[in-house]
Amino acid sequence: MTDSKKWVFGFEEGDGKNKKLLGGKGANLCEMTRIGLNVPPGFVISTEACLAYLDDPQRALPPGVWEQTQAAMAAVEKKSGKGFGSASEPLLVSVRSGSAMSMPGMMDTILNLGLNSTTLQGVIKATGDDARFGYDAYRRFIQLFGKVALGVPDELFDREFEQVKHAAHAKQDVDLTAKDLQDISERFLKVVEKHTGRPFPEDPYQQLEIAIKAVFNSWGGKRAVDYRRQFNITPDMANGTAVNVVAMVFGNRGDDSGTGVGFTRNPGTGENKLYGEYLTNAQGEDVVAGIRTPKALDQMDAEMPQMAKELAELRSKLETHYCEVQDFEFTIERGQLFCLQTRNGKMNAQAMVRTSVEMVQEKLITKEQALLRIDPISLEQMLFPRLDPSVKVKPVAKGLPASPGAAAGIAVFDADRAEHLGRDMGQKVILVREETKPEDIHGFFASQGILTSRGGKTSHAAVVARGMGKPCVAGAEGISVDVNRREAIVGENRFKEGDMITIDGSSGAVYLGEIPTVEPDFTPELSTLLGWADEVARLKVMANADTPDDARRSLKYGAVGIGLARTERMFNDTARLPIVIEMILAETPEARQAALDKLLPLQRADFRQLFEVMAPHPVTIRLLDPPIHEFLPDAHQLEKELGELRVLAQSAHGMTALAGTLNLLNVGEQARRDFDVVRRAIDPMLVEEAITKKETMLKKVRALYETNPMLGHRGVRLGITFPEIYQMQIRAILEAAADCAKAGIKIKPQIKVPQVCTAEELRKVKEFVDTIHTQVAAQYGQPVSFKFGTMIEVVRACMRAESLAEEAEFFSFGTNDLTQATFSFSREDAENKFLPLYNQSNILQDNPFEVLDVKGVGKLMKLAVEWGRSVKPDLHVGICGEHGGHPASIAFCDEAGLDYVSCSGPRVPVARLAAAQAALKQRGRKE
Ligand code: ADP
Ligand code: MG
Ligand code: MG
């Protein structure tokens, strides 16, 4: 480093775009000065100076920094007409930190720096002998400097302050006289001297040097380092903090003075109207500190009309310059308005969307800028019901926010009761379980939300609830669930079946009683914005949807088809599960066919409904995928029940024996009759029958047991070994399609086959399809068109893409399974056992089940697309795993040349925006 390096930049010379060098606050102070806004004179010491300083073990300011600071001070003196340390016209400054990203944990601002016993008298004189003002500024400075730059605990100051206030019988700070404040200042000076062992620095330049170093040191302090680690702020995002030195202006010089904060538009609603608060006769920190209640900026019109006008001008200048909603700080000193800070306003999703659309209409920004301005994920906030924010209640327990949205309903402790009360009785219910299992699925359908006391974000409850778009709080360990008593205990509280509770799946909070929720609305602005998104996006967005309700919802959200309809969800319905079990237990092909014949009309009706809802969009139906034993009860449970039945059988035999001897006892007629009723109810024959049935079931469950079910007998392998199942589903699809075609409904059915690893499998299933297709066409006298394709979720399928493309008209990447297969990770085990550590220690940057692994899985996908299209150039390719709803993965899909992404309903708007952003960025890269 040479002496000539430029470390210090006057506000009129700094590059307002260079936030890395000057920090966000500093860059904007320069920018505002440059465009002629009224900013007090000042300068920025760069982040590079900070890094060089922290690099030096001696902790000396890098050569040149101090000289340049003195020169910059001289320039500020000249502009303000005041002198730093001057006894007659003293210049006071604030020292403020600011890095490229706003970051709590760095140093607080020091105000009124430059005050000492001499300059204080100058300040008092300059304000027309306002001693109260002078000592008030002085005591604020000593405390701030003492605390922030010298590390003196606040309590030491507060104690002195309270003592003086008490002695003076002052209720509020404003009741303190100049004399009181002088007393406080003197006590504060002693506090500092006692705590630091040195007198309070009198020399303004020494004060400045200490303050600058304190700002630099705060960048390396524990609070700031922890914060950066927590929020993954890397050096390329923000490196070092700048120091801003700004001439003081005073909002506490009387009723023509004041201070406030403003948003150029309302950050909660997006309304195009100045929003904010101010206080008259106050310093900036008073607004934030909440010592006095600020007034809404609306009121300024009446109170200070001239200032209100100037503020309106400031607002419009800021917006036309930055073309972004600004969050700014201002101070008015005796009728003169100063802007002390501006930055892009943080807004909620609704406000982001509304301001984006309106700013396009006002020609402040382009459509492209509007689309790029919004974080797609944030749109989800707009679509889930939220707790009414005006109701303030404390939660009784907290779990993981497993599936977003809020819901209220009566507590119900098992799935059957949920179905009874929720579906049959039409009540709003929350299903409360220790954890959930696949056999609880009917309870999910009937519930508003799910609450579990065990399990994580990937537990069954969480995954299924997310898939259905229902709120879920998982693993609320403070709750102990007692299914038998149908109640739950939470600390000192308990709730029983039928008691109202409310859960917030976005925060994980659980409340007793009903808290009203507010329904999300697809605002007109959101529709407009997503309309623009669809115009620029290349990728189409489809939805994963299993039921007509899901389908309707995804349509509402703008899906242009169903990319994945899972047929197994349809099997789990209470009315059907027994038939499915009958099918599985069947010993002969005839018995199996009989069960399948019962399922056929049910599935046909399912598909017909889906087709009708989605017409004329495509509906992609995946043939049965999960291992078949998932539909059967658990072996341990069966064993337990068998044990109980055997005990019962013994008792039943005993009772029969007993019946004959009962007359030996002197029991009454009534008792004997009662006994008989019970005895007949547990007729040994009935019990034996039940035992046989359970034994058969257990045998089947054991026979179907697999060591690695996810790599076992599932997907197309089932279709090959039990062809009747796939044939039934294919027939149901094609008959439903023929029904629709007959009714004149335009539909696009697509059949896809899961877990395929060789073209031979596809060819086999295609034969079923062709045969059944011919039969159905003849039977209905109606041509039926459809598409036939394959899931790509096995590594070998990627490698054999060319030969698969000969059979398939489309590829649909199932990236959940493909990720498991590529890493050889089982998802549950990975997420519960080692992935967190892998992420922490940076062995893997992300969880590949959340963020598509572009380098590995993505490479396979690219190869498969390329090879598939080399055989069939118009091969239609999409993705239907969870990744289909993640913006970064969507960007990859765009780049890899996919045609569509398919995701859960509530993710559809997210995906539409992400697809547009991907297209815009891709275009930008090409240009
Ligand atoms: P933060 O980063 O916490 O917003 P700031 O550096 O903006 O901290 O300072 C906090 C407050 O101090 C500001 O809101 C402003 O009102 C006040 N302030 C800072 N510098 C000055 C100054 N030169 N003159 C008057 N008030 C100031
Ligand atoms: Mg600020
Ligand atoms: Mg799969």
mmCIF file with all atom_site columns, C-alpha atoms and ligand atoms in Angstrom, residues 25 40 93-94 96-97 109 111 246-250 259 283-285 288 329-331 340-341 343, ligand 1:
data_model
loop_
_atom_site.group_PDB
_atom_site.id
_atom_site.type_symbol
_atom_site.label_atom_id
_atom_site.label_alt_id
_atom_site.label_comp_id
_atom_site.label_asym_id
_atom_site.label_entity_id
_atom_site.label_seq_id
_atom_site.pdbx_PDB_ins_code
_atom_site.Cartn_x
_atom_site.Cartn_y
_atom_site.Cartn_z
_atom_site.occupancy
_atom_site.B_iso_or_equiv
_atom_site.pdbx_formal_charge
_atom_site.auth_seq_id
_atom_site.auth_comp_id
_atom_site.auth_asym_id
_atom_site.auth_atom_id
_atom_site.pdbx_PDB_model_num
ATOM   1  C CA  . LYS A 1 25  ? -25.029 4.062  3.610  1.00 0.00 ? 25  LYS A CA  1
ATOM   2  C CA  . PRO A 1 40  ? -25.160 17.610 5.468  1.00 0.00 ? 40  PRO A CA  1
ATOM   3  C CA  . VAL A 1 93  ? -20.221 15.333 13.553 1.00 0.00 ? 93  VAL A CA  1
ATOM   4  C CA  . SER A 1 94  ? -21.780 11.919 13.696 1.00 0.00 ? 94  SER A CA  1
ATOM   5  C CA  . ARG A 1 96  ? -21.674 6.015  11.502 1.00 0.00 ? 96  ARG A CA  1
ATOM   6  C CA  . SER A 1 97  ? -20.775 2.538  10.331 1.00 0.00 ? 97  SER A CA  1
ATOM   7  C CA  . THR A 1 109 ? -23.866 5.621  15.568 1.00 0.00 ? 109 THR A CA  1
ATOM   8  C CA  . LEU A 1 111 ? -23.763 11.641 17.629 1.00 0.00 ? 111 LEU A CA  1
ATOM   9  C CA  . VAL A 1 246 ? -21.410 13.580 8.787  1.00 0.00 ? 246 VAL A CA  1
ATOM   10 C CA  . ALA A 1 247 ? -21.831 17.139 10.006 1.00 0.00 ? 247 ALA A CA  1
ATOM   11 C CA  . MET A 1 248 ? -24.503 17.192 12.705 1.00 0.00 ? 248 MET A CA  1
ATOM   12 C CA  . VAL A 1 249 ? -27.856 18.754 12.092 1.00 0.00 ? 249 VAL A CA  1
ATOM   13 C CA  . PHE A 1 250 ? -30.313 19.176 14.950 1.00 0.00 ? 250 PHE A CA  1
ATOM   14 C CA  . THR A 1 259 ? -36.875 14.259 12.656 1.00 0.00 ? 259 THR A CA  1
ATOM   15 C CA  . GLN A 1 283 ? -33.222 13.981 17.661 1.00 0.00 ? 283 GLN A CA  1
ATOM   16 C CA  . GLY A 1 284 ? -33.178 11.011 15.327 1.00 0.00 ? 284 GLY A CA  1
ATOM   17 C CA  . GLU A 1 285 ? -32.622 8.360  17.932 1.00 0.00 ? 285 GLU A CA  1
ATOM   18 C CA  . VAL A 1 288 ? -36.450 4.722  17.036 1.00 0.00 ? 288 VAL A CA  1
ATOM   19 C CA  . GLU A 1 329 ? -34.231 9.218  7.299  1.00 0.00 ? 329 GLU A CA  1
ATOM   20 C CA  . PHE A 1 330 ? -34.576 12.960 7.554  1.00 0.00 ? 330 PHE A CA  1
ATOM   21 C CA  . THR A 1 331 ? -34.044 15.753 10.013 1.00 0.00 ? 331 THR A CA  1
ATOM   22 C CA  . LEU A 1 340 ? -29.487 11.595 6.306  1.00 0.00 ? 340 LEU A CA  1
ATOM   23 C CA  . GLN A 1 341 ? -29.907 8.191  4.762  1.00 0.00 ? 341 GLN A CA  1
ATOM   24 C CA  . ARG A 1 343 ? -31.862 2.646  1.023  1.00 0.00 ? 343 ARG A CA  1
HETATM 25 P P1  . ADP B 2 .   ? -28.524 3.116  11.644 1.00 0.00 ? 1   ADP B P1  1
HETATM 26 O O1  . ADP B 2 .   ? -27.555 2.443  10.759 1.00 0.00 ? 1   ADP B O1  1
HETATM 27 O O2  . ADP B 2 .   ? -28.819 2.372  12.888 1.00 0.00 ? 1   ADP B O2  1
HETATM 28 O O3  . ADP B 2 .   ? -29.736 3.583  10.909 1.00 0.00 ? 1   ADP B O3  1
HETATM 29 P P2  . ADP B 2 .   ? -27.572 5.802  11.523 1.00 0.00 ? 1   ADP B P2  1
HETATM 30 O O4  . ADP B 2 .   ? -26.131 5.959  11.209 1.00 0.00 ? 1   ADP B O4  1
HETATM 31 O O5  . ADP B 2 .   ? -28.507 6.032  10.415 1.00 0.00 ? 1   ADP B O5  1
HETATM 32 O O6  . ADP B 2 .   ? -27.769 4.415  12.201 1.00 0.00 ? 1   ADP B O6  1
HETATM 33 O O7  . ADP B 2 .   ? -27.867 6.792  12.714 1.00 0.00 ? 1   ADP B O7  1
HETATM 34 C C1  . ADP B 2 .   ? -28.976 6.667  13.567 1.00 0.00 ? 1   ADP B C1  1
HETATM 35 C C2  . ADP B 2 .   ? -29.702 7.996  13.673 1.00 0.00 ? 1   ADP B C2  1
HETATM 36 O O8  . ADP B 2 .   ? -28.831 9.042  14.085 1.00 0.00 ? 1   ADP B O8  1
HETATM 37 C C3  . ADP B 2 .   ? -30.245 8.451  12.365 1.00 0.00 ? 1   ADP B C3  1
HETATM 38 O O9  . ADP B 2 .   ? -31.545 8.031  12.204 1.00 0.00 ? 1   ADP B O9  1
HETATM 39 C C4  . ADP B 2 .   ? -30.219 9.944  12.418 1.00 0.00 ? 1   ADP B C4  1
HETATM 40 O O10 . ADP B 2 .   ? -31.465 10.438 12.811 1.00 0.00 ? 1   ADP B O10 1
HETATM 41 C C5  . ADP B 2 .   ? -29.211 10.237 13.482 1.00 0.00 ? 1   ADP B C5  1
HETATM 42 N N1  . ADP B 2 .   ? -28.053 10.874 12.853 1.00 0.00 ? 1   ADP B N1  1
HETATM 43 C C6  . ADP B 2 .   ? -26.998 10.266 12.279 1.00 0.00 ? 1   ADP B C6  1
HETATM 44 N N2  . ADP B 2 .   ? -26.153 11.192 11.776 1.00 0.00 ? 1   ADP B N2  1
HETATM 45 C C7  . ADP B 2 .   ? -26.696 12.395 12.041 1.00 0.00 ? 1   ADP B C7  1
HETATM 46 C C8  . ADP B 2 .   ? -26.313 13.716 11.751 1.00 0.00 ? 1   ADP B C8  1
HETATM 47 N N3  . ADP B 2 .   ? -25.187 14.003 11.104 1.00 0.00 ? 1   ADP B N3  1
HETATM 48 N N4  . ADP B 2 .   ? -27.119 14.705 12.146 1.00 0.00 ? 1   ADP B N4  1
HETATM 49 C C9  . ADP B 2 .   ? -28.264 14.418 12.819 1.00 0.00 ? 1   ADP B C9  1
HETATM 50 N N5  . ADP B 2 .   ? -28.683 13.207 13.107 1.00 0.00 ? 1   ADP B N5  1
HETATM 51 C C10 . ADP B 2 .   ? -27.903 12.182 12.721 1.00 0.00 ? 1   ADP B C10 1
#
